[in-house]
Amino acid sequence: MLDRTLTKNCFNMPAKVDCSTRRSSWIKAALIMVLICIGGCSPIYVVKAGLAELRILRARQDIVEILDDPSIDSATRGKLSFVLEARRFATNKLGIEVGDAYRTFAQLDQDTLALVVSAAHKDRLESKTWWFPIIGRVPYKGFFSLDDALDEEDKLKQEGFDTYLRPTAAFSTLGWFSDPILSTVLRADDVEVVETVLHELSHQYLFIPGQVTFNESFATFVGRVGAAQFFCTRNGGGPDTSKCLRAQARWRDYQRFSVFVDSMMVELEEIYGDLGLSHDDKVSSREEIFTQALTRFDDEIAPTFESVTFRGFRETSLNNATLLSRIRYYHRLPDFALMLEERGGDLAGLLAELRTTMDTVSDPFDLLPEGTP
């Protein structure tokens, strides 16, 4: 939780978001709400989501003004300074047009931004999806109310799905709004704050409707590698600094975890694709694979980790929904790393190449070299 002094000052501070900008944001929000209604979501869901987004937009405070306040605690000041520096890095070093995203801060009265519900069939690695205008089909649905999220999860369980309910601290509106950095993000350390900013900004640079796994794995790659390059090259940083080493270690851990979940996916697809097995046989066989995978994680994978990033993995039950949620963000990360290595570490050049060649393939992952099974 942020320092109480910051909370008080933020709410009393005049925002540098003029009325015309706010009116424009509200008009955009209303338009998107109408489009989402067309997409088939219930009116109540749309109204609640729209109001939650409007509350966030109205809470925005200019970061420069906040930093001018001498009473802000040093930890918060440092993180907000990193947010602005990460914006400049994204523009100057990666070629991302950031617009007004993350120029402002929004204090929330809760520890998490929203809750995300996802679901999957029990006998195959296939997510339940929801269709929305602009972004296409997505395998999750966000809620700003715990009760609403639990109700949705219960409904999906009754329909026979595996489910997963998780919190999220940030999201991107893909440039439709001037996204603020949220107080929920500042609960993390400096490396994670910068990674989050670069991850979300990458969605503004390259986003393919209906290709959620590529979009999120790409953003994970950009966020992790970008954060490492940021801390290892910035003035006051360097290759031997703790933040540089921490960012690099986390990126290596992400690649290890990627190999682990992708290998589990291959094993499960072999079982699920066996036409000679019944639904019950497949569900029974998958439990054996899950058990063996968790043992392998404890004995072989976890001891290799250099950070505590994945310490919460064992705290969540393993099913198709939880596995797919991991694959969504960690699919083929070593192949992204190999592609970067083949280009001499030129992240900006790789991003530009991916964006210009994306239309040449039906599956964006076909653009990656296959360096892992």
Short mmCIF file of C-alpha atoms in Angstrom, two decimals:
data_model
loop_
_atom_site.label_atom_id
_atom_site.label_comp_id
_atom_site.label_asym_id
_atom_site.label_seq_id
_atom_site.Cartn_x
_atom_site.Cartn_y
_atom_site.Cartn_z
CA MET A 1 0.00 0.00 0.00
CA LEU A 2 1.24 3.50 -0.78
CA ASP A 3 2.28 5.92 1.90
CA ARG A 4 -0.74 7.73 3.38
CA THR A 5 0.89 11.08 2.77
CA LEU A 6 0.97 10.36 -0.94
CA THR A 7 -2.66 9.30 -0.93
CA LYS A 8 -3.73 12.52 0.77
CA ASN A 9 -1.64 14.73 -1.47
CA CYS A 10 -2.76 12.99 -4.65
CA PHE A 11 -6.43 13.51 -3.94
CA ASN A 12 -5.91 17.18 -3.09
CA MET A 13 -3.62 17.89 -6.04
CA PRO A 14 -5.08 19.50 -9.19
CA ALA A 15 -4.68 17.20 -12.17
CA LYS A 16 -3.09 18.32 -15.42
CA VAL A 17 -5.87 16.61 -17.37
CA ASP A 18 -8.08 19.41 -18.68
CA CYS A 19 -11.85 19.21 -18.99
CA SER A 20 -11.79 18.75 -22.75
CA THR A 21 -9.50 15.75 -22.36
CA ARG A 22 -11.79 14.28 -19.73
CA ARG A 23 -14.88 14.82 -21.88
CA SER A 24 -13.10 13.13 -24.77
CA SER A 25 -12.20 10.18 -22.54
CA TRP A 26 -15.78 9.83 -21.33
CA ILE A 27 -17.09 9.94 -24.89
CA LYS A 28 -14.62 7.21 -25.84
CA ALA A 29 -15.68 5.16 -22.84
CA ALA A 30 -19.33 5.51 -23.76
CA LEU A 31 -18.60 4.48 -27.35
CA ILE A 32 -16.65 1.42 -26.27
CA MET A 33 -19.43 0.46 -23.85
CA VAL A 34 -21.91 0.54 -26.75
CA LEU A 35 -19.59 -1.57 -28.90
CA ILE A 36 -19.15 -4.09 -26.11
CA CYS A 37 -22.93 -4.32 -25.76
CA ILE A 38 -23.03 -5.23 -29.44
CA GLY A 39 -20.42 -7.89 -28.62
CA GLY A 40 -22.93 -9.68 -26.42
CA CYS A 41 -21.96 -8.86 -22.83
CA SER A 42 -24.76 -8.13 -20.41
CA PRO A 43 -25.68 -4.44 -19.98
CA ILE A 44 -25.00 -4.68 -16.24
CA TYR A 45 -21.48 -6.01 -16.86
CA VAL A 46 -20.79 -3.24 -19.36
CA VAL A 47 -22.06 -0.48 -17.08
CA LYS A 48 -19.98 -1.73 -14.14
CA ALA A 49 -16.83 -2.02 -16.26
CA GLY A 50 -17.41 1.40 -17.82
CA LEU A 51 -17.93 3.09 -14.47
CA ALA A 52 -14.80 1.46 -13.06
CA GLU A 53 -12.75 2.73 -16.00
CA LEU A 54 -14.20 6.22 -15.60
CA ARG A 55 -13.25 6.23 -11.91
CA ILE A 56 -9.68 5.40 -12.88
CA LEU A 57 -9.60 8.13 -15.52
CA ARG A 58 -11.00 10.71 -13.10
CA ALA A 59 -8.38 9.78 -10.49
CA ARG A 60 -5.43 10.57 -12.78
CA GLN A 61 -2.81 12.96 -11.44
CA ASP A 62 0.14 14.29 -13.39
CA ILE A 63 3.32 12.51 -12.27
CA VAL A 64 5.48 15.61 -12.72
CA GLU A 65 3.24 17.50 -10.29
CA ILE A 66 3.43 14.65 -7.79
CA LEU A 67 7.23 14.63 -8.01
CA ASP A 68 7.24 18.37 -7.30
CA ASP A 69 5.69 17.67 -3.89
CA PRO A 70 8.57 17.47 -1.36
CA SER A 71 6.49 15.37 1.05
CA ILE A 72 6.36 12.32 -1.23
CA ASP A 73 8.29 9.40 0.25
CA SER A 74 11.53 8.42 -1.48
CA ALA A 75 10.40 4.94 -2.56
CA THR A 76 7.32 6.26 -4.36
CA ARG A 77 9.29 9.15 -5.82
CA GLY A 78 11.85 6.72 -7.20
CA LYS A 79 9.26 4.43 -8.78
CA LEU A 80 7.33 7.27 -10.40
CA SER A 81 10.61 8.67 -11.74
CA PHE A 82 11.35 5.27 -13.24
CA VAL A 83 7.91 5.30 -14.90
CA LEU A 84 8.73 8.53 -16.73
CA GLU A 85 12.21 7.29 -17.60
CA ALA A 86 10.77 4.00 -18.92
CA ARG A 87 8.43 6.02 -21.17
CA ARG A 88 11.42 7.87 -22.62
CA PHE A 89 13.32 4.60 -23.03
CA ALA A 90 10.38 3.07 -24.92
CA THR A 91 10.28 6.04 -27.28
CA ASN A 92 13.99 6.72 -27.76
CA LYS A 93 15.41 3.20 -27.63
CA LEU A 94 12.57 0.93 -28.77
CA GLY A 95 10.71 3.15 -31.21
CA ILE A 96 7.37 2.85 -29.41
CA GLU A 97 5.00 5.81 -29.71
CA VAL A 98 3.81 6.12 -26.12
CA GLY A 99 1.46 9.08 -26.49
CA ASP A 100 0.20 10.17 -23.07
CA ALA A 101 0.25 6.67 -21.57
CA TYR A 102 1.78 6.47 -18.08
CA ARG A 103 2.25 10.23 -17.84
CA THR A 104 -0.22 10.19 -14.96
CA PHE A 105 -0.78 8.28 -11.73
CA ALA A 106 -4.02 6.98 -10.23
CA GLN A 107 -4.44 6.04 -6.59
CA LEU A 108 -6.86 3.16 -6.09
CA ASP A 109 -8.60 2.34 -2.83
CA GLN A 110 -7.78 -1.36 -3.17
CA ASP A 111 -4.79 -3.68 -3.30
CA THR A 112 -5.52 -5.06 -6.76
CA LEU A 113 -6.92 -3.47 -9.91
CA ALA A 114 -9.28 -6.20 -11.05
CA LEU A 115 -9.99 -9.91 -11.02
CA VAL A 116 -9.67 -12.01 -14.14
CA VAL A 117 -11.72 -15.15 -14.71
CA SER A 118 -10.66 -17.73 -17.29
CA ALA A 119 -11.97 -21.19 -18.11
CA ALA A 120 -10.98 -24.21 -20.20
CA HIS A 121 -12.41 -27.55 -21.24
CA LYS A 122 -11.30 -30.41 -19.00
CA ASP A 123 -10.42 -32.82 -21.82
CA ARG A 124 -8.53 -30.50 -24.17
CA LEU A 125 -6.32 -27.42 -24.09
CA GLU A 126 -9.02 -25.12 -25.34
CA SER A 127 -10.04 -21.97 -23.51
CA LYS A 128 -13.53 -20.60 -23.30
CA THR A 129 -13.46 -17.25 -25.05
CA TRP A 130 -15.43 -14.03 -25.03
CA TRP A 131 -15.69 -11.76 -28.06
CA PHE A 132 -15.19 -8.01 -27.80
CA PRO A 133 -15.01 -5.37 -30.52
CA ILE A 134 -11.54 -4.03 -31.36
CA ILE A 135 -9.59 -6.74 -29.50
CA GLY A 136 -11.41 -9.78 -30.89
CA ARG A 137 -11.79 -13.03 -28.97
CA VAL A 138 -10.06 -13.25 -25.61
CA PRO A 139 -9.84 -16.17 -23.16
CA TYR A 140 -10.62 -14.18 -20.03
CA LYS A 141 -13.11 -11.76 -18.56
CA GLY A 142 -12.25 -9.01 -16.11
CA PHE A 143 -14.25 -7.90 -13.08
CA PHE A 144 -13.87 -5.03 -10.65
CA SER A 145 -16.00 -6.82 -8.05
CA LEU A 146 -14.94 -9.97 -6.19
CA ASP A 147 -18.54 -11.12 -5.84
CA ASP A 148 -19.15 -10.73 -9.58
CA ALA A 149 -15.95 -12.63 -10.38
CA LEU A 150 -16.85 -15.46 -8.00
CA ASP A 151 -20.35 -15.66 -9.46
CA GLU A 152 -18.91 -15.97 -12.96
CA GLU A 153 -16.44 -18.62 -11.83
CA ASP A 154 -19.21 -20.64 -10.13
CA LYS A 155 -21.32 -20.45 -13.28
CA LEU A 156 -18.43 -21.74 -15.40
CA LYS A 157 -17.74 -24.58 -12.97
CA GLN A 158 -21.39 -25.62 -13.16
CA GLU A 159 -21.03 -25.75 -16.94
CA GLY A 160 -18.18 -28.25 -16.53
CA PHE A 161 -15.17 -26.03 -17.14
CA ASP A 162 -11.84 -25.87 -15.35
CA THR A 163 -11.55 -22.34 -13.96
CA TYR A 164 -8.93 -19.90 -12.76
CA LEU A 165 -9.53 -16.68 -10.85
CA ARG A 166 -6.57 -14.35 -10.43
CA PRO A 167 -5.88 -10.70 -9.60
CA THR A 168 -4.26 -8.27 -11.99
CA ALA A 169 -2.46 -5.04 -11.13
CA ALA A 170 -2.45 -3.42 -14.59
CA PHE A 171 -3.90 -3.49 -18.06
CA SER A 172 -3.61 -1.60 -21.34
CA THR A 173 -6.43 0.12 -23.22
CA LEU A 174 -4.29 -0.12 -26.40
CA GLY A 175 -4.03 3.65 -26.72
CA TRP A 176 -7.79 4.32 -26.56
CA PHE A 177 -7.19 6.15 -23.29
CA SER A 178 -4.16 7.77 -21.68
CA ASP A 179 -3.49 4.94 -19.27
CA PRO A 180 -2.20 6.01 -15.84
CA ILE A 181 0.27 4.05 -13.77
CA LEU A 182 -1.79 2.59 -10.96
CA SER A 183 -1.02 2.43 -7.26
CA THR A 184 -1.41 -1.36 -7.51
CA VAL A 185 1.63 -1.47 -9.80
CA LEU A 186 3.78 0.58 -7.41
CA ARG A 187 3.49 -2.18 -4.82
CA ALA A 188 6.15 -4.04 -6.83
CA ASP A 189 9.88 -3.30 -6.85
CA ASP A 190 11.60 -0.97 -9.32
CA VAL A 191 12.41 -3.69 -11.85
CA GLU A 192 8.80 -4.89 -11.95
CA VAL A 193 7.47 -1.34 -12.30
CA VAL A 194 9.62 -0.72 -15.37
CA GLU A 195 8.80 -4.17 -16.76
CA THR A 196 5.08 -3.50 -16.37
CA VAL A 197 5.30 -0.15 -18.17
CA LEU A 198 7.24 -1.66 -21.09
CA HIS A 199 4.98 -4.74 -21.20
CA GLU A 200 1.83 -2.64 -21.46
CA LEU A 201 3.34 -0.15 -23.91
CA SER A 202 4.33 -3.01 -26.21
CA HIS A 203 0.62 -3.72 -26.69
CA GLN A 204 0.28 -0.25 -28.20
CA TYR A 205 3.14 -1.03 -30.59
CA LEU A 206 1.96 -4.46 -31.77
CA PHE A 207 -1.39 -6.04 -31.04
CA ILE A 208 -3.06 -8.66 -33.23
CA PRO A 209 -6.79 -9.10 -32.61
CA GLY A 210 -7.64 -12.66 -31.64
CA GLN A 211 -3.99 -13.69 -31.06
CA VAL A 212 -3.91 -13.45 -27.28
CA THR A 213 -1.08 -15.91 -26.63
CA PHE A 214 1.24 -14.19 -29.08
CA ASN A 215 0.27 -10.73 -27.87
CA GLU A 216 0.96 -11.56 -24.23
CA SER A 217 4.09 -13.65 -24.80
CA PHE A 218 5.45 -10.90 -27.04
CA ALA A 219 4.71 -8.33 -24.34
CA THR A 220 6.37 -10.52 -21.71
CA PHE A 221 9.46 -10.71 -23.91
CA VAL A 222 9.55 -6.95 -24.53
CA GLY A 223 8.91 -6.14 -20.88
CA ARG A 224 11.58 -8.49 -19.53
CA VAL A 225 14.30 -7.82 -22.09
CA GLY A 226 13.46 -4.12 -22.15
CA ALA A 227 13.73 -3.86 -18.37
CA ALA A 228 17.12 -5.59 -18.43
CA GLN A 229 18.42 -3.27 -21.15
CA PHE A 230 16.95 -0.27 -19.33
CA PHE A 231 18.72 -0.95 -16.03
CA CYS A 232 21.94 -2.24 -17.58
CA THR A 233 22.48 0.78 -19.84
CA ARG A 234 20.90 3.79 -18.12
CA ASN A 235 22.91 6.61 -16.56
CA GLY A 236 23.46 5.61 -12.96
CA GLY A 237 22.97 1.95 -13.85
CA GLY A 238 25.30 -0.49 -15.53
CA PRO A 239 25.96 -4.19 -16.06
CA ASP A 240 27.16 -4.76 -12.51
CA THR A 241 24.35 -2.97 -10.67
CA SER A 242 21.86 -4.90 -8.58
CA LYS A 243 18.83 -3.86 -10.64
CA CYS A 244 20.49 -4.88 -13.91
CA LEU A 245 21.47 -8.27 -12.49
CA ARG A 246 18.01 -8.74 -10.99
CA ALA A 247 16.29 -7.96 -14.29
CA GLN A 248 18.57 -10.34 -16.18
CA ALA A 249 18.02 -13.12 -13.64
CA ARG A 250 14.26 -12.78 -13.88
CA TRP A 251 14.40 -12.97 -17.67
CA ARG A 252 16.42 -16.19 -17.44
CA ASP A 253 13.87 -17.58 -14.97
CA TYR A 254 11.03 -16.68 -17.32
CA GLN A 255 12.69 -18.67 -20.07
CA ARG A 256 13.13 -21.68 -17.78
CA PHE A 257 9.49 -21.52 -16.78
CA SER A 258 8.48 -21.18 -20.43
CA VAL A 259 10.23 -24.43 -21.33
CA PHE A 260 8.54 -26.13 -18.38
CA VAL A 261 4.96 -25.13 -19.24
CA ASP A 262 5.44 -25.65 -22.97
CA SER A 263 6.73 -29.18 -22.36
CA MET A 264 3.69 -29.90 -20.20
CA MET A 265 1.49 -28.64 -23.02
CA VAL A 266 3.11 -31.10 -25.46
CA GLU A 267 2.50 -34.03 -23.09
CA LEU A 268 -1.13 -33.09 -22.56
CA GLU A 269 -1.84 -32.58 -26.24
CA GLU A 270 -0.70 -36.14 -26.90
CA ILE A 271 -3.25 -37.45 -24.38
CA TYR A 272 -6.05 -35.12 -25.42
CA GLY A 273 -5.53 -35.92 -29.09
CA ASP A 274 -5.88 -39.68 -28.57
CA LEU A 275 -9.20 -40.59 -30.21
CA GLY A 276 -9.19 -43.93 -28.42
CA LEU A 277 -9.58 -42.32 -25.00
CA SER A 278 -12.90 -41.29 -23.52
CA HIS A 279 -13.51 -37.97 -21.78
CA ASP A 280 -13.05 -39.60 -18.36
CA ASP A 281 -9.88 -41.41 -19.49
CA LYS A 282 -8.37 -38.13 -20.66
CA VAL A 283 -9.21 -36.37 -17.40
CA SER A 284 -7.71 -39.26 -15.41
CA SER A 285 -4.56 -39.35 -17.53
CA ARG A 286 -4.04 -35.61 -17.29
CA GLU A 287 -3.94 -35.82 -13.51
CA GLU A 288 -0.97 -38.17 -13.77
CA ILE A 289 0.78 -35.69 -16.05
CA PHE A 290 0.04 -32.84 -13.65
CA THR A 291 1.43 -34.82 -10.71
CA GLN A 292 4.59 -35.75 -12.58
CA ALA A 293 5.04 -32.17 -13.78
CA LEU A 294 4.78 -30.75 -10.28
CA THR A 295 7.34 -33.26 -9.04
CA ARG A 296 9.64 -32.24 -11.88
CA PHE A 297 9.06 -28.59 -11.02
CA ASP A 298 10.04 -29.17 -7.38
CA ASP A 299 13.05 -31.38 -8.11
CA GLU A 300 14.47 -29.96 -11.34
CA ILE A 301 13.04 -26.54 -12.20
CA ALA A 302 12.61 -24.62 -8.95
CA PRO A 303 16.22 -25.26 -7.79
CA THR A 304 17.51 -23.51 -10.93
CA PHE A 305 15.59 -20.29 -10.35
CA GLU A 306 17.65 -17.21 -9.53
CA SER A 307 14.70 -15.18 -8.21
CA VAL A 308 11.47 -15.71 -6.27
CA THR A 309 9.29 -14.78 -9.25
CA PHE A 310 7.57 -18.16 -9.47
CA ARG A 311 7.30 -19.02 -5.81
CA GLY A 312 3.50 -18.71 -6.05
CA PHE A 313 3.18 -21.32 -8.79
CA ARG A 314 2.72 -24.18 -6.32
CA GLU A 315 0.08 -22.26 -4.38
CA THR A 316 -2.45 -22.59 -7.23
CA SER A 317 -4.06 -25.88 -8.20
CA LEU A 318 -3.07 -27.13 -11.64
CA ASN A 319 -5.75 -27.62 -14.27
CA ASN A 320 -6.22 -26.74 -17.94
CA ALA A 321 -7.35 -23.20 -17.15
CA THR A 322 -4.39 -22.41 -14.88
CA LEU A 323 -1.94 -24.01 -17.32
CA LEU A 324 -3.30 -22.11 -20.31
CA SER A 325 -3.11 -18.86 -18.37
CA ARG A 326 0.64 -19.51 -17.92
CA ILE A 327 1.18 -20.57 -21.53
CA ARG A 328 -0.58 -17.38 -22.59
CA TYR A 329 2.21 -15.26 -21.11
CA TYR A 330 5.22 -17.59 -21.37
CA HIS A 331 4.88 -19.41 -24.71
CA ARG A 332 8.17 -19.91 -26.58
CA LEU A 333 10.09 -17.24 -24.71
CA PRO A 334 13.46 -18.88 -25.50
CA ASP A 335 12.59 -18.58 -29.20
CA PHE A 336 12.02 -14.85 -28.76
CA ALA A 337 15.42 -14.73 -27.03
CA LEU A 338 17.04 -16.66 -29.89
CA MET A 339 15.55 -14.28 -32.43
CA LEU A 340 16.98 -11.35 -30.48
CA GLU A 341 20.40 -13.03 -30.23
CA GLU A 342 20.44 -13.61 -34.00
CA ARG A 343 19.98 -9.86 -34.42
CA GLY A 344 22.80 -8.90 -32.11
CA GLY A 345 20.55 -7.85 -29.25
CA ASP A 346 18.89 -5.10 -31.30
CA LEU A 347 15.49 -5.08 -29.59
CA ALA A 348 14.19 -2.03 -31.46
CA GLY A 349 15.13 -3.60 -34.79
CA LEU A 350 13.43 -6.87 -33.86
CA LEU A 351 10.23 -5.06 -32.88
CA ALA A 352 10.16 -3.18 -36.17
CA GLU A 353 10.80 -6.38 -38.10
CA LEU A 354 7.98 -8.24 -36.37
CA ARG A 355 5.52 -5.44 -36.98
CA THR A 356 6.36 -5.14 -40.68
CA THR A 357 6.33 -8.91 -41.36
CA MET A 358 3.31 -9.84 -39.24
CA ASP A 359 0.93 -9.70 -42.20
CA THR A 360 2.93 -12.34 -44.08
CA VAL A 361 1.86 -15.22 -41.82
CA SER A 362 -1.41 -16.54 -40.43
CA ASP A 363 0.23 -17.64 -37.16
CA PRO A 364 2.56 -14.94 -35.78
CA PHE A 365 4.63 -17.58 -33.97
CA ASP A 366 5.77 -18.79 -37.41
CA LEU A 367 8.05 -15.75 -37.52
CA LEU A 368 10.11 -17.09 -34.60
CA PRO A 369 13.03 -19.50 -34.99
CA GLU A 370 12.39 -22.89 -33.43
CA GLY A 371 15.18 -23.30 -30.95
CA THR A 372 13.21 -25.26 -28.34
CA PRO A 373 10.98 -28.35 -28.60
#
